[in-house]
Coordinates of C-alpha atoms and ligand atoms in Angstrom, one line a residue:
X1 CA 104.3 149.4 2.6
X2 CA 100.7 151.3 1.2
X3 CA 98.4 153.7 2.4
X4 CA 95.2 153.2 4.9
X5 CA 93.0 156.1 4.7
X6 CA 91.6 156.3 8.1
X7 CA 88.3 158.6 8.0
X8 CA 86.3 159.7 11.6
X9 CA 83.2 162.5 12.6
X10 CA 80.4 162.7 14.6
X11 CA 82.3 161.4 17.9
X12 CA 82.0 164.6 19.9
X13 CA 79.4 167.2 21.9
X14 CA 78.9 170.7 22.1
X15 CA 77.8 170.5 25.4
X16 CA 79.4 167.3 27.0
X17 CA 82.7 167.8 25.5
X18 CA 85.0 165.7 23.8
X19 CA 86.6 166.5 20.1
X20 CA 87.0 164.5 17.4
X21 CA 89.7 165.7 16.5
X22 CA 91.2 164.8 19.6
X23 CA 90.0 160.9 18.8
X24 CA 92.4 161.5 16.2
X25 CA 94.9 162.0 18.0
X26 CA 94.6 159.3 20.8
X27 CA 94.5 157.1 18.0
X28 CA 97.3 158.4 15.7
X29 CA 99.8 157.3 19.3
X30 CA 97.0 153.5 19.5
X31 CA 98.2 153.4 15.5
X32 CA 101.9 153.3 15.4
X33 CA 102.1 153.6 12.2
X34 CA 104.8 155.7 10.0
X35 CA 102.7 158.4 8.4
X36 CA 102.2 158.9 5.1
X37 CA 101.4 163.0 4.8
X38 CA 100.1 164.8 7.6
X39 CA 96.9 164.0 9.5
X40 CA 94.2 166.1 8.4
X41 CA 91.4 168.1 10.1
X42 CA 87.9 168.1 7.7
X43 CA 85.8 171.4 7.4
X44 CA 82.7 170.7 5.4
X45 CA 79.3 172.1 4.9
X46 CA 79.2 174.9 7.1
X47 CA 74.8 175.2 7.0
X48 CA 73.9 171.6 7.5
X49 CA 71.3 172.5 9.6
X50 CA 71.6 169.9 12.1
X51 CA 74.9 170.4 12.9
X52 CA 75.3 173.6 15.1
X53 CA 79.7 172.7 15.5
X54 CA 82.0 173.8 13.6
X55 CA 81.7 170.5 11.2
X56 CA 84.8 168.7 11.5
X57 CA 85.6 165.3 10.2
X58 CA 89.3 163.6 11.2
X59 CA 91.5 162.1 7.8
X60 CA 94.6 160.2 9.4
X61 CA 97.1 158.9 6.3
X62 CA 99.5 156.2 7.6
X63 CA 101.9 153.9 5.8
X64 CA 101.9 150.4 6.7
X65 CA 102.4 146.8 5.5
X66 CA 99.9 145.3 3.3
X67 CA 97.0 143.0 4.8
X68 CA 96.8 145.6 8.7
X69 CA 93.2 146.7 7.2
X70 CA 91.4 144.5 9.9
X71 CA 94.1 145.1 12.8
X72 CA 93.3 149.5 12.5
X73 CA 90.0 148.9 12.0
X74 CA 89.2 147.4 15.3
X75 CA 91.7 150.1 16.7
X76 CA 89.8 152.4 15.2
X77 CA 86.4 151.4 16.9
X78 CA 87.2 150.9 19.6
X79 CA 88.4 154.1 19.6
X80 CA 86.6 155.5 19.3
X81 CA 83.7 152.9 21.6
X82 CA 85.2 153.9 24.2
X83 CA 85.9 158.0 23.7
X84 CA 82.7 159.1 21.5
X85 CA 79.9 160.7 23.9
X86 CA 76.8 158.7 22.8
X87 CA 74.1 160.1 25.6
X88 CA 74.2 162.8 22.9
X89 CA 71.8 163.1 20.5
X90 CA 73.4 165.0 17.8
X91 CA 76.5 162.4 18.6
X92 CA 75.7 159.3 15.5
X93 CA 79.5 158.5 15.1
X94 CA 81.1 157.3 11.8
X95 CA 84.7 155.6 11.3
X96 CA 85.5 154.9 7.6
X97 CA 88.8 152.7 6.8
X98 CA 90.5 152.6 2.7
X99 CA 93.2 150.9 1.7
X100 CA 95.6 152.5 -1.5
X101 CA 94.7 155.3 -2.9
X102 CA 91.4 156.3 -2.7
X103 CA 89.3 156.0 -5.7
X104 CA 87.9 158.7 -7.3
X105 CA 84.5 158.7 -6.8
X106 CA 85.3 159.6 -2.8
X107 CA 86.8 162.9 -4.2
X108 CA 83.8 163.6 -6.0
X109 CA 81.7 163.4 -2.7
X110 CA 84.2 164.9 -0.5
X111 CA 83.6 167.6 -2.8
X112 CA 80.4 167.8 -2.9
X113 CA 79.6 167.8 1.2
X114 CA 81.3 170.5 1.0
X115 CA 78.3 172.2 -0.7
X116 CA 76.1 169.7 -0.2
X117 CA 73.0 167.6 2.5
X118 CA 73.9 164.6 1.9
X119 CA 72.6 161.2 2.5
X120 CA 74.1 157.8 5.1
X121 CA 72.5 155.9 2.5
X122 CA 73.8 157.2 -0.7
X123 CA 77.6 157.7 1.8
X124 CA 77.3 153.2 2.7
X125 CA 76.7 152.3 -0.5
X126 CA 80.1 154.3 -2.0
X127 CA 82.1 153.0 0.9
X128 CA 80.3 149.6 0.0
X129 CA 81.4 149.6 -3.1
X130 CA 85.6 151.1 -2.6
X131 CA 86.4 148.3 -0.2
X132 CA 86.1 150.4 2.5
X133 CA 85.9 148.9 6.2
X134 CA 83.4 151.2 8.0
X135 CA 80.8 151.3 11.4
X136 CA 77.8 154.0 11.5
X137 CA 76.4 154.2 15.4
X138 CA 72.9 155.2 16.3
X139 CA 71.5 156.7 13.1
X140 CA 75.3 156.5 11.6
X141 CA 75.0 160.4 10.3
X142 CA 79.3 159.9 10.7
X143 CA 79.2 158.0 8.0
X144 CA 79.3 161.0 5.4
X145 CA 81.7 163.3 7.0
X146 CA 84.1 160.0 7.7
X147 CA 83.9 159.0 4.4
X148 CA 84.3 162.1 2.7
X149 CA 87.5 163.1 4.9
X150 CA 88.4 159.8 3.5
X151 CA 88.2 161.9 -0.3
X152 CA 89.3 165.2 0.2
X153 CA 91.7 166.8 -1.8
X154 CA 93.8 170.1 -0.3
X155 CA 94.8 171.5 -2.4
X156 CA 94.9 175.3 -0.2
X157 CA 96.2 174.4 2.6
X158 CA 96.4 175.9 6.7
X159 CA 97.3 174.0 10.0
X160 CA 96.6 174.0 12.8
X161 CA 99.3 173.3 15.7
X162 CA 95.2 171.5 18.2
X163 CA 96.8 171.4 22.0
X164 CA 95.1 169.0 23.6
X165 CA 95.0 168.0 28.0
X166 CA 93.5 165.0 28.5
X167 CA 90.1 163.9 28.0
X168 CA 89.6 163.1 31.9
X169 CA 89.2 166.6 32.8
X170 CA 86.6 169.1 32.8
X171 CA 87.8 171.9 35.6
X172 CA 89.1 175.5 33.4
X173 CA 91.9 175.6 31.2
X174 CA 94.8 177.0 32.4
X175 CA 96.0 179.0 29.4
X176 CA 98.3 182.2 29.7
X177 CA 96.7 184.3 27.3
X178 CA 99.1 187.5 27.4
X179 CA 101.2 184.3 26.0
X180 CA 99.0 183.8 23.2
X181 CA 99.8 187.7 22.4
X182 CA 102.8 187.7 22.5
X183 CA 103.6 184.9 20.7
X184 CA 100.7 186.0 18.2
X185 CA 103.3 188.8 17.0
X186 CA 106.9 186.8 17.3
X187 CA 105.2 184.6 14.5
X188 CA 103.7 186.3 11.9
X189 CA 102.8 183.3 9.4
X190 CA 99.7 182.4 11.9
X191 CA 96.6 184.1 12.0
X192 CA 92.9 184.3 13.3
X193 CA 94.6 183.6 16.7
X194 CA 94.0 186.2 18.5
X195 CA 91.9 189.2 16.9
X196 CA 93.4 193.1 15.5
X197 CA 91.7 194.1 19.4
X198 CA 93.4 192.2 21.5
X199 CA 91.4 190.0 22.3
X200 CA 92.1 185.7 22.5
X201 CA 90.3 183.5 19.9
X202 CA 91.7 180.2 19.9
X203 CA 90.8 178.7 23.2
X204 CA 87.8 176.8 23.7
X205 CA 85.7 177.6 26.1
X206 CA 83.7 174.4 25.9
X207 CA 84.4 171.5 28.3
X208 CA 86.8 169.4 25.7
X209 CA 90.2 168.1 25.3
X210 CA 90.9 171.0 23.2
X211 CA 93.9 173.8 25.5
X212 CA 94.6 175.5 22.7
X213 CA 95.1 175.7 18.6
X214 CA 97.0 177.6 16.7
X215 CA 96.5 177.8 13.0
X216 CA 98.8 179.4 10.4
X217 CA 99.8 178.5 7.0
X218 CA 103.7 177.9 8.1
X219 CA 103.5 174.2 10.2
X220 CA 106.9 174.7 11.7
X221 CA 105.8 178.3 12.7
X222 CA 102.9 177.1 14.3
X223 CA 104.3 175.0 16.6
X224 CA 107.4 177.2 17.6
X225 CA 104.4 179.6 18.0
X226 CA 102.5 176.7 20.5
X227 CA 105.6 176.1 21.8
X228 CA 106.4 179.5 23.3
X229 CA 102.6 179.9 25.1
X230 CA 102.2 179.0 29.0
X231 CA 99.8 176.3 29.9
X232 CA 99.4 172.9 32.0
X233 CA 98.4 170.2 31.7
X234 CA 99.2 169.0 27.8
X235 CA 98.2 165.4 27.1
X236 CA 99.2 165.9 23.5
X237 CA 99.0 168.4 19.8
X238 CA 98.8 167.2 16.7
X239 CA 99.6 169.8 13.4
X240 CA 96.6 169.3 11.0
X241 CA 97.0 170.2 7.9
X242 CA 93.5 171.8 7.6
X243 CA 91.0 173.6 3.9
X244 CA 90.1 175.9 6.9
X245 CA 90.3 179.4 6.0
X246 CA 90.2 179.0 2.7
X247 CA 86.7 179.2 1.0
X248 CA 87.1 175.5 0.2
X249 CA 82.6 175.5 0.9
X250 CA 82.7 177.8 -1.7
X251 CA 81.2 177.7 -5.1
X252 CA 80.5 180.1 -7.9
X253 CA 76.7 180.3 -8.4
X254 CA 76.1 181.7 -12.8
X255 CA 72.8 183.0 -11.6
X256 CA 70.1 183.6 -8.7
X257 CA 68.4 180.3 -10.1
X258 CA 70.7 178.2 -10.0
X259 CA 71.3 178.6 -5.7
X260 CA 70.6 175.6 -4.3
X261 CA 69.4 175.9 0.0
X262 CA 72.0 175.0 2.0
X263 CA 75.3 175.6 0.0
X264 CA 77.6 177.9 -0.2
X265 CA 77.5 180.4 -2.9
X266 CA 79.7 183.7 -4.9
X267 CA 78.5 185.2 -7.1
X268 CA 77.7 188.5 -9.2
X269 CA 74.9 190.7 -8.3
X270 CA 73.6 194.0 -8.3
X271 CA 72.5 195.8 -5.1
X272 CA 68.4 195.5 -5.9
X273 CA 66.4 197.9 -2.6
X274 CA 68.5 199.6 -0.1
X275 CA 69.7 198.1 3.3
X276 CA 68.1 198.2 5.7
X277 CA 68.1 196.9 9.7
X278 CA 65.0 194.6 10.5
X279 CA 64.5 193.7 14.2
X280 CA 66.8 196.0 15.3
X281 CA 70.5 194.5 14.7
X282 CA 70.0 192.4 11.5
X283 CA 70.7 194.0 7.9
X284 CA 68.7 193.1 5.3
X285 CA 68.4 194.3 1.4
X286 CA 68.0 192.2 -2.0
X287 CA 70.1 191.9 -4.7
X288 CA 69.4 190.7 -8.6
X289 CA 71.3 189.5 -11.1
X290 CA 70.9 189.6 -15.1
X291 CA 68.4 187.4 -15.3
X292 CA 66.3 190.1 -12.8
X293 CA 65.7 187.2 -10.3
X294 CA 66.0 188.3 -6.9
X295 CA 67.1 187.2 -3.7
X296 CA 67.4 188.5 -0.2
X297 CA 70.8 188.3 1.7
X298 CA 71.4 189.5 5.3
X299 CA 74.4 189.8 7.6
X300 CA 73.5 189.4 11.4
X301 CA 74.4 191.2 15.0
X302 CA 77.7 189.2 15.0
X303 CA 78.8 190.3 11.8
X304 CA 78.6 193.3 14.2
X305 CA 80.5 196.8 11.8
X306 CA 80.7 193.9 8.7
X307 CA 76.6 195.3 9.1
X308 CA 77.3 199.8 9.0
X309 CA 80.0 198.7 5.5
X310 CA 77.0 197.2 4.1
X311 CA 75.1 200.5 5.7
X312 CA 76.3 202.7 2.7
X313 CA 75.3 199.9 -0.1
X314 CA 73.0 202.0 -2.7
X315 CA 70.6 200.7 -5.4
X316 CA 72.4 199.9 -8.4
X317 CA 76.2 199.1 -6.9
X318 CA 78.0 196.0 -8.1
X319 CA 78.8 193.1 -5.4
X320 CA 79.9 190.1 -5.1
X321 CA 78.5 188.4 -2.7
X322 CA 80.0 184.7 -0.5
X323 CA 78.3 183.4 1.7
X324 CA 75.6 181.1 2.6
X325 CA 72.2 180.3 2.0
X326 CA 70.1 179.9 4.0
X327 CA 66.2 177.7 3.1
X328 CA 62.2 179.5 3.4
X329 CA 60.9 178.8 6.3
X330 CA 57.1 180.0 7.1
X331 CA 58.0 183.3 9.2
X332 CA 61.0 184.0 6.6
X333 CA 62.3 183.8 2.7
X334 CA 65.3 182.5 1.5
X335 CA 68.2 184.5 2.6
X336 CA 72.0 184.4 1.4
X337 CA 73.6 185.3 5.3
X338 CA 76.6 186.9 3.8
X339 CA 80.6 186.0 5.2
X340 CA 81.7 188.8 2.4
X341 CA 80.9 191.1 0.1
X342 CA 83.3 191.9 -3.0
X343 CA 82.0 196.0 -4.2
X344 CA 83.1 195.8 -8.0
X345 CA 81.3 199.3 -9.3
X346 CA 80.3 202.0 -7.1
X347 CA 77.1 203.5 -8.1
X348 CA 77.2 206.8 -8.9
X349 CA 74.7 208.3 -6.0
X350 CA 73.6 211.6 -7.2
X351 CA 71.3 214.4 -5.4
X352 CA 69.0 216.4 -7.2
X353 CA 70.0 219.8 -5.6
X354 CA 68.4 223.9 -6.5
X355 CA 70.4 226.0 -8.3
X356 CA 71.6 229.7 -6.7
X357 CA 69.6 233.1 -7.7
X358 CA 72.1 234.5 -10.5
X359 CA 70.6 237.7 -9.2
X360 CA 70.7 237.6 -4.7
X361 CA 72.8 234.2 -4.6
X362 CA 70.8 232.5 -2.2
X363 CA 69.3 229.5 -2.9
X364 CA 66.0 229.0 -5.5
X365 CA 62.7 227.1 -5.3
X366 CA 60.0 224.9 -6.4
X367 CA 56.6 227.3 -7.1
X368 CA 55.5 223.5 -8.0
X369 CA 56.0 220.2 -10.8
X370 CA 56.8 222.1 -13.5
X371 CA 56.4 225.5 -12.9
X372 CA 59.9 227.7 -12.6
X373 CA 62.6 228.0 -9.8
X374 CA 61.7 230.6 -7.8
X375 CA 64.5 232.5 -6.2
X376 CA 63.8 232.3 -2.2
X377 CA 65.2 235.0 -0.6
X378 CA 64.4 238.3 -4.5
X379 CA 61.7 236.3 -4.6
X380 CA 63.3 236.8 -8.4
X381 CA 61.9 233.7 -11.3
X382 CA 63.6 231.8 -13.8
X383 CA 63.1 229.2 -16.0
X384 CA 65.8 229.4 -18.0
X385 CA 67.5 227.9 -14.8
X386 CA 67.6 224.0 -14.2
X387 CA 68.0 221.6 -10.6
X388 CA 71.0 220.1 -9.9
X389 CA 72.7 216.7 -10.4
X390 CA 74.9 216.4 -7.8
X391 CA 77.9 213.0 -6.9
X392 CA 78.1 212.4 -3.6
X393 CA 81.5 211.3 -2.5
X394 CA 80.9 208.2 -1.0
X395 CA 82.7 206.4 0.8
X396 CA 82.6 202.6 -0.4
X397 CA 85.5 201.4 -2.0
X398 CA 86.3 199.2 -5.1
X399 CA 87.5 196.3 -2.2
X400 CA 86.2 193.8 0.3
X401 CA 84.1 194.3 3.4
X402 CA 84.2 191.6 5.7
X403 CA 82.7 190.5 9.6
X404 CA 85.4 191.7 12.4
X405 CA 87.7 188.1 13.4
X406 CA 84.6 186.3 15.6
X407 CA 82.4 186.4 12.5
X408 CA 84.5 184.4 11.4
X409 CA 84.0 180.5 10.4
X410 CA 85.9 177.5 9.9
X411 CA 86.2 177.4 6.1
X412 CA 85.9 181.4 5.7
X413 CA 88.8 182.5 3.9
X414 CA 89.7 186.7 4.9
X415 CA 91.4 188.9 2.4
X416 CA 94.3 188.5 3.9
X417 CA 95.7 185.4 5.2
X418 CA 100.3 186.6 5.9
X419 CA 102.5 185.8 2.8
X420 CA 104.5 183.2 2.9
X421 CA 107.3 181.6 1.0
X422 CA 107.3 177.6 -0.5
X423 CA 105.9 176.0 2.6
X424 CA 108.0 172.4 3.7
X425 CA 104.6 170.1 5.2
X426 CA 107.4 168.1 5.9
X427 CA 108.5 167.6 9.4
X428 CA 106.3 166.2 13.1
X429 CA 103.4 165.3 12.8
X430 CA 102.2 164.9 16.5
X431 CA 103.5 164.3 20.1
X432 CA 102.9 164.4 24.1
X433 CA 105.4 166.8 24.5
X434 CA 106.2 171.2 22.6
Ligands
ZN501 ZN1 67.1 235.8 -5.7

């Protein structure tokens, strides 16, 4: 027996529907092979300018007898041709089939695809050198994600049970939201399916085949939750192992000089300008590193209350920023779009105030620079009195500030994920009935 890895990317359309994970699900059924491990849903660099969607690719890891690589490729190619939304200009499918162990260079390609903007030629070269079978359609950009998914190394894993209807079905999705809210409470190892304020987050609003996706830490519990949801028209489900909500896209960055456009960074910095709202609802401030370089940070309207928390920052606060780097354009400087911020050491906030009058208790007033203070009540002048520095209580404390669930991206790791013990990743990974 040998292992086969089938990577697929960029087959769907944000506007016209489909979903690369659905294609993976159909292919799992058609290939009729044993799973070597759970199929993987791999999120890649969220800051790729032309990828406005979740930038998710899939990899099926299968076991079969030796020498069936061509057959696997032929069946996969057929599924891509049949199900991809070729008419969307943004849809440029890629397929990679690799037999045996994944070469280190392909693992390295995955890690770079989380942080960098890679080019198709490099993917083509690496796939050829790795003895993979591959095909890219149209501008072939999907080869990058397909190869990166094959190279994925999941150290942190979360799960998503995705429940599909038929790809033909474009009508409204029939999923009972009340049953989701109830099930979420009964399955505490699941998360990000219902927001804290009771909004259902796990039903995509696009015309895709996904009825709903249940995210969780324990695959069996996520599957149990999915089976408790009232819905109509289930065609199939897949339990994906994912890098979602693991911060896999975040790179530790030493200083501002080494920040690259389109990467996602984590860096210790000092607030160097007071936060302010611009264009109404977006919050901006600058931070400095210890070399004295400076970069702008932004939190946008959809992050809601996160902006209000950040607006309490003052110059001198030591923080750790987490966010995606947007390159400068004609109108805007480079910005770190903040995903979350850890307050490491809040600065002391002082207010300078005049002392009370020693004679009558009224407040002393200033007579001008270099002049002694004079009482506003009894006019007493006292050259020995000095202005007072008062430490003001701050609402900010050490710890993490993060936006509400609506603003989370796929890779965003919230500060509190459900705690589970040792996770058993074995068990069923796809089927037709829940
Ligand atoms: Zn007085």
